[in-house]
């Protein structure tokens, strides 16, 4: 598999996880407004990232997203893990 394809797919997967987690955490009323604003910004950023990756993959109107750097994927993976952990804590808190 080509490195560029691997990094693009990994970036897409991490961005999708972060988008879902951020949207879910955005609805958690027990979090402060500033934290929910941060989740809204993460969700918006990940949506743009996903749309850019899809536009590049399908060559929509000649859009080229550019090379996804390994550091970006590692950063997104770490953030995705944190978001999933935060989501799990939020769900456990609601069950109690």
C-alpha positions as a printed Julia matrix, in Angstrom:
96×3 Matrix{Float64}:
   0.0    0.0    0.0
   1.21   3.46  -0.87
   2.27   5.61   2.12
   0.1    8.48   0.92
  -2.99   6.27   0.79
  -2.23   4.79   4.22
  -1.83   8.21   5.84
  -4.93   9.54   4.1
  -7.04   6.59   5.25
  -5.67   6.8    8.8
  -6.32  10.55   8.87
  -9.85   9.98   7.53
 -10.58   7.32  10.19
  -9.24   9.46  13.04
 -11.14  12.5   11.78
 -14.37  10.49  11.59
 -13.93   9.24  15.16
 -13.21  12.75  16.41
 -16.22  14.15  14.52
 -18.6   11.61  16.05
 -17.19  12.03  19.56
 -17.2   15.83  19.37
 -20.79  15.92  18.14
 -21.89  13.58  20.91
 -20.0   15.5   23.62
 -21.42  18.74  22.28
 -24.8   17.62  23.63
 -23.49  16.9   27.17
 -25.11  19.65  29.25
 -22.95  18.85  32.31
 -19.89  20.24  30.5
 -19.04  23.91  30.63
 -19.98  26.1   27.72
 -16.31  26.74  26.88
 -15.63  22.98  26.66
 -18.68  22.46  24.44
 -17.48  25.33  22.24
 -14.18  23.49  21.92
 -16.06  20.35  20.87
 -17.98  22.37  18.27
 -14.7   23.7   16.86
 -13.22  20.18  16.76
 -16.33  18.88  15.0
 -16.2   21.69  12.43
 -12.5   21.15  11.81
 -12.9   17.42  11.38
 -15.83  17.89   8.99
 -13.69  20.17   6.83
 -10.83  17.65   7.01
 -13.1   14.77   5.95
 -14.64  16.76   3.1
 -11.18  17.8    1.9
  -9.93  14.21   1.95
 -13.02  13.01   0.08
 -12.76  15.79  -2.5
  -9.12  14.88  -3.09
  -9.87  11.16  -3.34
 -12.69  11.63  -5.87
 -10.85  14.46  -7.7
 -13.8   16.78  -7.18
 -13.28  19.92  -9.31
  -9.53  19.35  -9.29
  -9.18  19.79  -5.53
  -5.89  18.5   -4.17
  -5.81  18.23  -0.39
  -2.07  17.78  -0.27
   0.11  15.24   1.43
  -1.01  14.08   4.87
   2.06  14.11   7.08
   2.74  11.26   9.55
   2.86  13.78  12.39
  -0.66  14.93  11.56
  -1.92  11.35  11.68
  -0.18  10.71  15.01
  -1.65  13.92  16.45
  -5.11  13.05  15.17
  -4.81   9.51  16.52
  -3.89  10.81  19.97
  -6.74  13.3   19.92
  -9.16  10.59  18.76
  -8.12   8.35  21.67
  -8.66  11.23  24.11
 -12.06  12.01  22.61
 -13.19   8.37  22.85
 -12.01   8.24  26.48
 -13.86  11.46  27.27
 -16.98  10.11  25.56
 -16.83   6.89  27.6
 -16.53   8.89  30.84
 -19.46  11.05  29.83
 -21.62   8.0   29.1
 -20.62   6.3   32.37
 -21.51   9.47  34.29
 -25.01   9.44  32.78
 -25.58   5.8   33.75
 -24.94   6.47  37.45
